[in-house]
Short mmCIF file of N, CA and C and ligand atoms in Angstrom, two decimals:
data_model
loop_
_atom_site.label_atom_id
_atom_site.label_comp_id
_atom_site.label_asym_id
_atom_site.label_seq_id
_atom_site.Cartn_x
_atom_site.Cartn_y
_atom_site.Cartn_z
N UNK A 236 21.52 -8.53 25.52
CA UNK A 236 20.46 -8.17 24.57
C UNK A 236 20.31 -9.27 23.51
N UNK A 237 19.04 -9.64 24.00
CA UNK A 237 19.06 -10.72 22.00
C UNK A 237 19.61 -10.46 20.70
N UNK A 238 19.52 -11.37 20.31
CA UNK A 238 20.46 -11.15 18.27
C UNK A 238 19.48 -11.94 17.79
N UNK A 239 19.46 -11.84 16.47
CA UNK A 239 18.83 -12.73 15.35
C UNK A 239 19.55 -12.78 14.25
N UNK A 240 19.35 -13.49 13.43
CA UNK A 240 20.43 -13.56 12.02
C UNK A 240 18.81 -13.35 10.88
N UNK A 241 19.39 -12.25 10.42
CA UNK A 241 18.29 -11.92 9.16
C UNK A 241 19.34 -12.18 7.65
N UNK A 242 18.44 -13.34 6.41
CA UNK A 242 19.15 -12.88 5.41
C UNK A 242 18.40 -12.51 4.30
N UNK A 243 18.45 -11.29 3.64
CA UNK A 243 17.78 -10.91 2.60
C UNK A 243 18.44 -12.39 1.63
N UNK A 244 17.12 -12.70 0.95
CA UNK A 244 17.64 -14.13 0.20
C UNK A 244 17.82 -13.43 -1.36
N UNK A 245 18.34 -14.47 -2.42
CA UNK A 245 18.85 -13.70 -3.56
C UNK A 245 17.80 -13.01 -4.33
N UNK A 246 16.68 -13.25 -4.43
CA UNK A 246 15.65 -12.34 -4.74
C UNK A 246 15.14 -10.78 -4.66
N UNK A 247 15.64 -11.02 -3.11
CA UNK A 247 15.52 -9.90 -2.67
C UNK A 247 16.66 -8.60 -2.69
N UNK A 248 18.15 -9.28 -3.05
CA UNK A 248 19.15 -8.92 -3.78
C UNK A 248 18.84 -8.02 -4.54
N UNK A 249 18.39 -9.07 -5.85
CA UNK A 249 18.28 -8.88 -7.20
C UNK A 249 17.10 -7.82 -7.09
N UNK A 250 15.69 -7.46 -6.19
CA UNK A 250 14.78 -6.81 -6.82
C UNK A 250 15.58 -5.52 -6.42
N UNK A 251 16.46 -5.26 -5.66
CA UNK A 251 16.60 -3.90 -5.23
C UNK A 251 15.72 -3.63 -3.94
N UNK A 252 15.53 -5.13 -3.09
CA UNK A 252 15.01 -4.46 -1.84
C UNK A 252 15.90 -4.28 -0.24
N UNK A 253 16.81 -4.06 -0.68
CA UNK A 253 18.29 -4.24 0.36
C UNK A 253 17.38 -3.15 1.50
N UNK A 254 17.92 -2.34 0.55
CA UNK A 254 18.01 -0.70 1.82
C UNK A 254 15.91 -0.87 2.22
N UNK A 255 15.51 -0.84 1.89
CA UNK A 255 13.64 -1.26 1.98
C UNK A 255 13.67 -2.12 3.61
N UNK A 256 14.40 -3.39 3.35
CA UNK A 256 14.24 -4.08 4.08
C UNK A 256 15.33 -3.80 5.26
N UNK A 257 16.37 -3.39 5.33
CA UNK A 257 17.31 -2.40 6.49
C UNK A 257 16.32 -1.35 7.09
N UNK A 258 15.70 -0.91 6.15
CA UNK A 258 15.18 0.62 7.04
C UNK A 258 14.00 0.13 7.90
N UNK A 259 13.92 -1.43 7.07
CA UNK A 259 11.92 -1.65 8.54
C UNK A 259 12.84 -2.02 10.15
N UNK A 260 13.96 -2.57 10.10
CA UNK A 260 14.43 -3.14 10.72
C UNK A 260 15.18 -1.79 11.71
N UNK A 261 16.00 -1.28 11.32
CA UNK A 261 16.32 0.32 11.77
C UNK A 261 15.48 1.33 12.44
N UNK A 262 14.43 1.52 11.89
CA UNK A 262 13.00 2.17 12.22
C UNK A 262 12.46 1.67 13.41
N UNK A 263 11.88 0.38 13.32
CA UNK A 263 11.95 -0.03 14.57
C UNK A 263 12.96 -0.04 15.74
N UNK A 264 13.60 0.34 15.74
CA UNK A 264 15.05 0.79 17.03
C UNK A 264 15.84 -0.35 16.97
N UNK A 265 15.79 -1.62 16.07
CA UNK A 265 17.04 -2.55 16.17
C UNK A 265 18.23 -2.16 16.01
N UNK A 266 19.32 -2.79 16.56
CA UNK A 266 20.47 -2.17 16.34
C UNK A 266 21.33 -3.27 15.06
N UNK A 267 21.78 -2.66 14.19
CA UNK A 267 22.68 -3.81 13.35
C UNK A 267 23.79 -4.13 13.67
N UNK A 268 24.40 -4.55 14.09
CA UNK A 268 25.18 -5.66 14.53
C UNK A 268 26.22 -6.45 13.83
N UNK A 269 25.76 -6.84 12.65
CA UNK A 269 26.44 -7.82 11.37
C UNK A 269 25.92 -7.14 10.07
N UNK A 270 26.89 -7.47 9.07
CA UNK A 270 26.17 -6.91 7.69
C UNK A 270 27.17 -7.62 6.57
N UNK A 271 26.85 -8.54 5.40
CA UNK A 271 27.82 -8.15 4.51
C UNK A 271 26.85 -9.07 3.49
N UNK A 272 27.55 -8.61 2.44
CA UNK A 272 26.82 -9.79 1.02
C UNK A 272 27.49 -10.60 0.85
N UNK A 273 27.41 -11.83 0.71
CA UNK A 273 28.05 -13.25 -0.07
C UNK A 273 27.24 -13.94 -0.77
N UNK A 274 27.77 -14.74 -1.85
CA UNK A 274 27.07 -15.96 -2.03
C UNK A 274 27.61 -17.05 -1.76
N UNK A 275 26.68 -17.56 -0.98
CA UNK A 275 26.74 -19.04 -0.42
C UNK A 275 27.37 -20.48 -1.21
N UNK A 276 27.63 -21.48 -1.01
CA UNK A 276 28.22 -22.31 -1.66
C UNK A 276 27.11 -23.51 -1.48
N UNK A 277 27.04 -24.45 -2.62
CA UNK A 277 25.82 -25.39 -2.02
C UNK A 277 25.81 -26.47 -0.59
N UNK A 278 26.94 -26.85 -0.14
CA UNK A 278 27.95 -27.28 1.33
C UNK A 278 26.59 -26.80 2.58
N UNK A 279 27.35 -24.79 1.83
CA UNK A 279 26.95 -24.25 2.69
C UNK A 279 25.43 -23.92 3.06
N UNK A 280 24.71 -23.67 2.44
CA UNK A 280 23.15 -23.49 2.45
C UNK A 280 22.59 -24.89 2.53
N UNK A 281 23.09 -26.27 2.64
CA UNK A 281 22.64 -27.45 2.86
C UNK A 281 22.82 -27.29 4.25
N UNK A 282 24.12 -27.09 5.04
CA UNK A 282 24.11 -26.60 6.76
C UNK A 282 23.18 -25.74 7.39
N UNK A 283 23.09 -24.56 6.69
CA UNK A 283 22.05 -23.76 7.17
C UNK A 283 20.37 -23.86 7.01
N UNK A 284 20.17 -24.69 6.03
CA UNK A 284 18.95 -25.60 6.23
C UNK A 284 18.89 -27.09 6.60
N UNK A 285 19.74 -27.88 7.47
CA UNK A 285 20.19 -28.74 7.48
C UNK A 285 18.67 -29.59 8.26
N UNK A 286 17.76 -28.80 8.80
CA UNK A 286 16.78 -29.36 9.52
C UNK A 286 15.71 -29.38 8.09
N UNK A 287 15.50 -29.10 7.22
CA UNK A 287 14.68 -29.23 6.21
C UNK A 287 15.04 -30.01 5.37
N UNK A 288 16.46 -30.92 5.44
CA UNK A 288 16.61 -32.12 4.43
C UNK A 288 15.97 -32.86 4.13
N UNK A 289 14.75 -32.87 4.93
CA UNK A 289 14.24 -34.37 4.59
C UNK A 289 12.69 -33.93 3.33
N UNK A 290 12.40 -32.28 3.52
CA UNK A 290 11.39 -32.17 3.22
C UNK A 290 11.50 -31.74 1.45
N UNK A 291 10.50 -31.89 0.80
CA UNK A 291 9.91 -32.12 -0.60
C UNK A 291 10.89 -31.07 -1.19
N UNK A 292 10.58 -29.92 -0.96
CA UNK A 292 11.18 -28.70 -1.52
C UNK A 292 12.95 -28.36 -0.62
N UNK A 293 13.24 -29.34 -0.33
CA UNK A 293 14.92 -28.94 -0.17
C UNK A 293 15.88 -28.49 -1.25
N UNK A 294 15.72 -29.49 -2.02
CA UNK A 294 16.93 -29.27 -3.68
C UNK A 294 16.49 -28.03 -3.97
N UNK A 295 15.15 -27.42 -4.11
CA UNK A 295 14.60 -26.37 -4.84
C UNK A 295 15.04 -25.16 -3.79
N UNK A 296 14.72 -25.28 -2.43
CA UNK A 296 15.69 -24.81 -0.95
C UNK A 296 16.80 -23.90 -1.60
N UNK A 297 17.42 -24.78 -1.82
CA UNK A 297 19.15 -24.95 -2.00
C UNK A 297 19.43 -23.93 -2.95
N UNK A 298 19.17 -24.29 -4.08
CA UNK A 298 19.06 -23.99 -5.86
C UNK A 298 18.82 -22.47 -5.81
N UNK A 299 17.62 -21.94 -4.56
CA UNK A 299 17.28 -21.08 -5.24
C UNK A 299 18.44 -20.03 -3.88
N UNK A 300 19.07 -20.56 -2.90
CA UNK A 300 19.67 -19.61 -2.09
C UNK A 300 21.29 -19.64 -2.37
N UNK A 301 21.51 -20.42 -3.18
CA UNK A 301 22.80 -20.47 -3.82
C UNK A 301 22.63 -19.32 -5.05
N UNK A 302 21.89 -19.07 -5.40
CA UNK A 302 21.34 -18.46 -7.06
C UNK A 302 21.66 -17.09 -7.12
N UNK A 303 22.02 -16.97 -6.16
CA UNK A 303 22.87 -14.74 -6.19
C UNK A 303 23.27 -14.53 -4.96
N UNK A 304 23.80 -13.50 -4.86
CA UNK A 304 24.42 -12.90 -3.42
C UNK A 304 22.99 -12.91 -2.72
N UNK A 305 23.26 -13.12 -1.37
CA UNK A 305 22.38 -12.81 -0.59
C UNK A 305 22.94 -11.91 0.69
N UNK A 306 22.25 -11.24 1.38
CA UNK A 306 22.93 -10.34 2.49
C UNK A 306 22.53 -10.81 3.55
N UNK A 307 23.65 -11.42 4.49
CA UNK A 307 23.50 -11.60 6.06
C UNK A 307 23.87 -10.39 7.25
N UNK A 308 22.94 -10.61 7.71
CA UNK A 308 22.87 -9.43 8.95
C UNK A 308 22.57 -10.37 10.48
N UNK A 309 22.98 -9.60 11.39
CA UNK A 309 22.46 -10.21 12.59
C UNK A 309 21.89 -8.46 13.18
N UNK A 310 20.95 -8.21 13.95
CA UNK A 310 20.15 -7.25 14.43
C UNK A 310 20.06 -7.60 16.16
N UNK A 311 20.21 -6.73 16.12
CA UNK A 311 19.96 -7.06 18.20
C UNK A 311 18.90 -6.08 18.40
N UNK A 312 17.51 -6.30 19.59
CA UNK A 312 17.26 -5.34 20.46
C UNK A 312 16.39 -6.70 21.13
N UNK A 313 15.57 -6.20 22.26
CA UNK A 313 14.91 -6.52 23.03
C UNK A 313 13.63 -6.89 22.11
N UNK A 314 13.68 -8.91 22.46
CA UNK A 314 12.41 -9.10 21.74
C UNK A 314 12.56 -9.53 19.96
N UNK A 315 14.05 -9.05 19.43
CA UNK A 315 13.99 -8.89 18.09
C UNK A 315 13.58 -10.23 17.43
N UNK A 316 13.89 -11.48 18.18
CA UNK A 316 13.50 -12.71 17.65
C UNK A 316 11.99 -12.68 16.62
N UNK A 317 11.44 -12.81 17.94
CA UNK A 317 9.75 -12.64 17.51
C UNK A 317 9.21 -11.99 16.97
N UNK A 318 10.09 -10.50 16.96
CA UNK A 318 9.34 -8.94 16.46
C UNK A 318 9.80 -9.07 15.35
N UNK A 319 10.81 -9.54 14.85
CA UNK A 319 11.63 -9.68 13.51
C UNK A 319 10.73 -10.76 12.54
N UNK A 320 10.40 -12.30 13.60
CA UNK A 320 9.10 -12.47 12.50
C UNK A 320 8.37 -11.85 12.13
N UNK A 321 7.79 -11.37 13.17
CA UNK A 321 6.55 -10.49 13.01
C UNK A 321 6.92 -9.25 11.82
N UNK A 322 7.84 -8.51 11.65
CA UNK A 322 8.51 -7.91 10.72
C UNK A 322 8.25 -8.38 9.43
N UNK A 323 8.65 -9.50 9.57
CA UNK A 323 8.75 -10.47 7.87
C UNK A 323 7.84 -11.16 7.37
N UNK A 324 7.14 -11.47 7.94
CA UNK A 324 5.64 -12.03 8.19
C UNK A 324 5.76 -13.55 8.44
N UNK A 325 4.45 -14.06 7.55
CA UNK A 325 4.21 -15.66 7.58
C UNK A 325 4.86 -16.36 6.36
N UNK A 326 5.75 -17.96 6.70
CA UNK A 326 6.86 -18.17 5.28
C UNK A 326 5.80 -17.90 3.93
N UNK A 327 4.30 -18.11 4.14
CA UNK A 327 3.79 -18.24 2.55
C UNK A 327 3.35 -16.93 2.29
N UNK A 328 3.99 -16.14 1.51
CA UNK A 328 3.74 -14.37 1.59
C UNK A 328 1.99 -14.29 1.14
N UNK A 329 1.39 -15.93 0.68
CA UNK A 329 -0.18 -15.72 0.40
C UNK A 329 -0.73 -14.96 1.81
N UNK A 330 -0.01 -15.82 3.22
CA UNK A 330 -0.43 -15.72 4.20
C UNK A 330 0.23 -14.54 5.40
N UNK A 331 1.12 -13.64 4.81
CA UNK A 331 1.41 -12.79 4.93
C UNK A 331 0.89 -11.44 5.14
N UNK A 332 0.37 -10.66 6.46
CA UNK A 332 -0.76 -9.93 6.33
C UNK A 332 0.32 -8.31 5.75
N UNK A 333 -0.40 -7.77 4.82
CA UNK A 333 0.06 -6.69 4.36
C UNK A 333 0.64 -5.79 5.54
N UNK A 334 2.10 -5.23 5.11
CA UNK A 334 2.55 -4.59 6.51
C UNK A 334 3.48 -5.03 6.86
N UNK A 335 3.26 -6.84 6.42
CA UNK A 335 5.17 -7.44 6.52
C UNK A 335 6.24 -7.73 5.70
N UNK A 336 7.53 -7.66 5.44
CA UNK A 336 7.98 -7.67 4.59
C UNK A 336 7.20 -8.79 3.27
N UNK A 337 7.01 -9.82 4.06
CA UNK A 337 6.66 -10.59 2.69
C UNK A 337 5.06 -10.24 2.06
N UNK A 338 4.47 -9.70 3.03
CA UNK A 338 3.40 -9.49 2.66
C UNK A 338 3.11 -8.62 1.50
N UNK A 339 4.04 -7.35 1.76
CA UNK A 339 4.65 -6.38 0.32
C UNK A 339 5.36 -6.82 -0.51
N UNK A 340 5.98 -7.93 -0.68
CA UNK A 340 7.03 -7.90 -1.56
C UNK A 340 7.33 -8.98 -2.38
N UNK A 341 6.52 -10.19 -1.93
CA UNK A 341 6.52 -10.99 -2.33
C UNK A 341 5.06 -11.95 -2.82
N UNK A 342 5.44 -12.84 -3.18
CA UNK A 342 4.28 -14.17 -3.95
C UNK A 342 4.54 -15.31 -3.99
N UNK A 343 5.25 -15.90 -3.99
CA UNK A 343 5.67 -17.53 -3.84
C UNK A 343 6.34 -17.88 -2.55
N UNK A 344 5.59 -18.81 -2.17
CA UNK A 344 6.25 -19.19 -0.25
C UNK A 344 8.07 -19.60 -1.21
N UNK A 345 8.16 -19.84 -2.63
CA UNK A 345 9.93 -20.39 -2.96
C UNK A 345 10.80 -19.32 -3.12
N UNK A 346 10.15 -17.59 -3.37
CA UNK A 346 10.56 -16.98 -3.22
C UNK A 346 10.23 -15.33 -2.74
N UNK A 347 10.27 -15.52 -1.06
CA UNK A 347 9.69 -14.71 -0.34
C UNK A 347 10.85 -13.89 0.70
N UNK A 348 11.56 -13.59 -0.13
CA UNK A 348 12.76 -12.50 0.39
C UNK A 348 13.33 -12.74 1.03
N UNK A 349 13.33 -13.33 2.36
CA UNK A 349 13.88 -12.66 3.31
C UNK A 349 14.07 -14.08 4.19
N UNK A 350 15.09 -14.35 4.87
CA UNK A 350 14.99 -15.26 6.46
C UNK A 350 14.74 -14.83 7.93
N UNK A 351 14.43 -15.22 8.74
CA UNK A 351 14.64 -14.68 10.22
C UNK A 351 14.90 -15.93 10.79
N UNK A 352 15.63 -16.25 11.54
CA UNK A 352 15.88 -17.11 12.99
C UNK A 352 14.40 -17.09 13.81
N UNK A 353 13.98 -18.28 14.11
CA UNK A 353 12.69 -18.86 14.49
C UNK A 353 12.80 -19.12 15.81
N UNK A 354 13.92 -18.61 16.54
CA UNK A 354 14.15 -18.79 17.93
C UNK A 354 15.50 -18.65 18.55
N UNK A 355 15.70 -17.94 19.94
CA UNK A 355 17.14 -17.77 20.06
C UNK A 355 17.49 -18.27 19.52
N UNK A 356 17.47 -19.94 20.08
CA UNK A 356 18.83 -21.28 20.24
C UNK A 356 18.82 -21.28 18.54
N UNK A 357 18.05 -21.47 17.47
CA UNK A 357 19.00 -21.54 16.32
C UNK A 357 19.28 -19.57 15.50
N UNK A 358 18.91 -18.88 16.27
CA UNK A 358 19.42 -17.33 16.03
C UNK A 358 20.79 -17.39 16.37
N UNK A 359 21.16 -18.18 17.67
CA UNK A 359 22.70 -18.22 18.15
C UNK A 359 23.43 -18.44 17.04
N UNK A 360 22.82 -20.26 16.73
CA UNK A 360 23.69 -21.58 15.45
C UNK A 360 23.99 -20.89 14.64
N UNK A 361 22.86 -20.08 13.90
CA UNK A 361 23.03 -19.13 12.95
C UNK A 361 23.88 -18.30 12.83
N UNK A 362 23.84 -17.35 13.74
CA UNK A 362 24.51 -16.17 13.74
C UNK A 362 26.36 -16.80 13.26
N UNK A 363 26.79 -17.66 14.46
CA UNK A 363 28.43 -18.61 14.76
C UNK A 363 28.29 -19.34 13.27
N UNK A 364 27.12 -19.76 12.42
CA UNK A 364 27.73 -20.15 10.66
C UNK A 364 27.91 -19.16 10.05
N UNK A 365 26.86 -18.10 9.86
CA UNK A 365 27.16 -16.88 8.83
C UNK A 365 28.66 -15.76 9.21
N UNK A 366 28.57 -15.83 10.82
CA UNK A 366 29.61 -14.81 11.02
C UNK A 366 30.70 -15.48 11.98
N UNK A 367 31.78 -16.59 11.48
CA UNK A 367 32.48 -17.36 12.08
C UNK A 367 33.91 -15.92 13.16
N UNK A 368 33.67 -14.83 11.99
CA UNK A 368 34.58 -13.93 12.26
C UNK A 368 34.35 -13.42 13.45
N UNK A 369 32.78 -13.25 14.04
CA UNK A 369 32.25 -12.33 15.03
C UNK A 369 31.58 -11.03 14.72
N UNK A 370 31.15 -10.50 15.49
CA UNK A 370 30.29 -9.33 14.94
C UNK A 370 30.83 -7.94 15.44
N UNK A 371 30.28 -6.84 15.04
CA UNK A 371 30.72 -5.81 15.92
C UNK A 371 30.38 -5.51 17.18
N UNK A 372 30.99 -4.89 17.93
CA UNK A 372 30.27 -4.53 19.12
C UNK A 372 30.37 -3.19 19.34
N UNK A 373 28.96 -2.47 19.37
CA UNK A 373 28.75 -0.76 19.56
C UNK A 373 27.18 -1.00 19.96
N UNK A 374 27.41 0.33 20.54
CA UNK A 374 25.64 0.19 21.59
C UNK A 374 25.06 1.39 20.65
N UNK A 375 24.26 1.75 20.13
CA UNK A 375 23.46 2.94 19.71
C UNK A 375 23.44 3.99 20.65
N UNK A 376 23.89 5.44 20.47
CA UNK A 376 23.51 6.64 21.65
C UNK A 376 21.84 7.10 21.51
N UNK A 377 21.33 6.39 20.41
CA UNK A 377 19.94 6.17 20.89
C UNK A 377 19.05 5.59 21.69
N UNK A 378 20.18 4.60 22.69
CA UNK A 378 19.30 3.77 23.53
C UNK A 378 18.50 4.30 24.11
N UNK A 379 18.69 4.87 25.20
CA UNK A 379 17.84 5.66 26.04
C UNK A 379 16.09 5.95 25.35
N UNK A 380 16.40 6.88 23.91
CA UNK A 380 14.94 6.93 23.11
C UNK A 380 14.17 5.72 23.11
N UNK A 381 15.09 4.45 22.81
CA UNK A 381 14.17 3.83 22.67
C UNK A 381 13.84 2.62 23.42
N UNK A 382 14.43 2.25 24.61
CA UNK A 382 14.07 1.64 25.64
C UNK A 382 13.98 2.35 26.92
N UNK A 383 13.00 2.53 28.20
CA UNK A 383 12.39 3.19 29.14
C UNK A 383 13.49 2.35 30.36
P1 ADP B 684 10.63 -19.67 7.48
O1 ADP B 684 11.63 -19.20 6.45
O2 ADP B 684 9.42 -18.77 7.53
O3 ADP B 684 11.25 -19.90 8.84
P2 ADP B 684 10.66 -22.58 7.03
O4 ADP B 684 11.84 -22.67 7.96
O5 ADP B 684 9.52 -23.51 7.23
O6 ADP B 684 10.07 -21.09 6.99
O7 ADP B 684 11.17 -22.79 5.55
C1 ADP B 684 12.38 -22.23 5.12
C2 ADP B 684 12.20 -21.72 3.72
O8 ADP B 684 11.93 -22.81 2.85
C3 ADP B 684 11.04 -20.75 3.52
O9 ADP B 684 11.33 -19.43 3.89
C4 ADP B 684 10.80 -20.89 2.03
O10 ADP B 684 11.76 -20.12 1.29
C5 ADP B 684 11.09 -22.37 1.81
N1 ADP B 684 9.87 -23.16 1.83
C6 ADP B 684 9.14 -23.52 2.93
N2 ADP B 684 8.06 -24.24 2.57
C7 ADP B 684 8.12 -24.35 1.22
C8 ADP B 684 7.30 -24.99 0.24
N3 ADP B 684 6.20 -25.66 0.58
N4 ADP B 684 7.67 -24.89 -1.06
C9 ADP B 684 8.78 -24.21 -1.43
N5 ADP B 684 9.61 -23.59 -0.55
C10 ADP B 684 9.28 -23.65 0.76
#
């Protein structure tokens, strides 16, 4: 079954949209998988954006995902990659159609809640930096409801 690595970023911490943003993800039949709060070290959020070094807004990147706890999760179901964007919307919450997380919740593409993994192969990378420990493994006794 696919995984993705979702992280509520520190914003989204701080507004009180934790459980908001768990329940779109839940609702839809994903299964959670990973869960915990940390804050990141600057090392560390330079690795996990390590493909955006070169661009304008990196330092500001950095600055603002080091700046409070943030919560990493990984989510599994069928599809969750794409559906999980689709979940969170487009990065500039201007362009965000109402309905996705950022589209509700946010206003500045610098601080628009939330991450998703943009494709397995770095959903994998992801997942093996945030959770070096491993994840849980349990199947939902809801499967059946929600896959045919
Ligand atoms: P996404 O998070 O939707 O996958 P990107 O990987 O392109 O988007 O960018 C990573 C993050 O960098 C965005 O979610 C956003 O927080 C930030 N970001 C992207 N573009 C800009 C920008 N032009 N100005 C400020 N921050 C940006």
């Amino acid at each position: 079954m696919e995984q993705t690595f979702i992280m509520i970023k520190p914003d989204g911490v701080q507004r009180g949209l934790v459980g908001e943003i768990i329940g779109r993800f839940e609702k839809k039949g994903f299964s959670l998988k990973g869960l915990k709060l940390l804050t990141v070290d600057r090392a560390f959020a330079e690795k996990h954006y390590a493909d955006l070094s070169a661009k304008p807004f990196f330092n500001g990147l950095v600055e603002y995902i080091i700046s409070g706890p943030v919560v990493a999760m990984v989510w599994e179901g069928k599809g969750v990659v794409t559906t999980g964007r689709k979940i969170i919307g487009a990065t500039n919450p201007a362009e965000s159609a109402p309905g996705t997380i950022r589209g509700d919740y946010a206003i500045d593409i610098g601080r628009n809640v939330i991450h998703g993994s943009d494709a397995v192969e770095s959903a994998r990378k992801e997942i093996a930096l945030w959770f070096p420990e491993g994840i849980a493994e349990w199947r939902s006794s809801l499967h059946s409801w929600i896959y045919e």
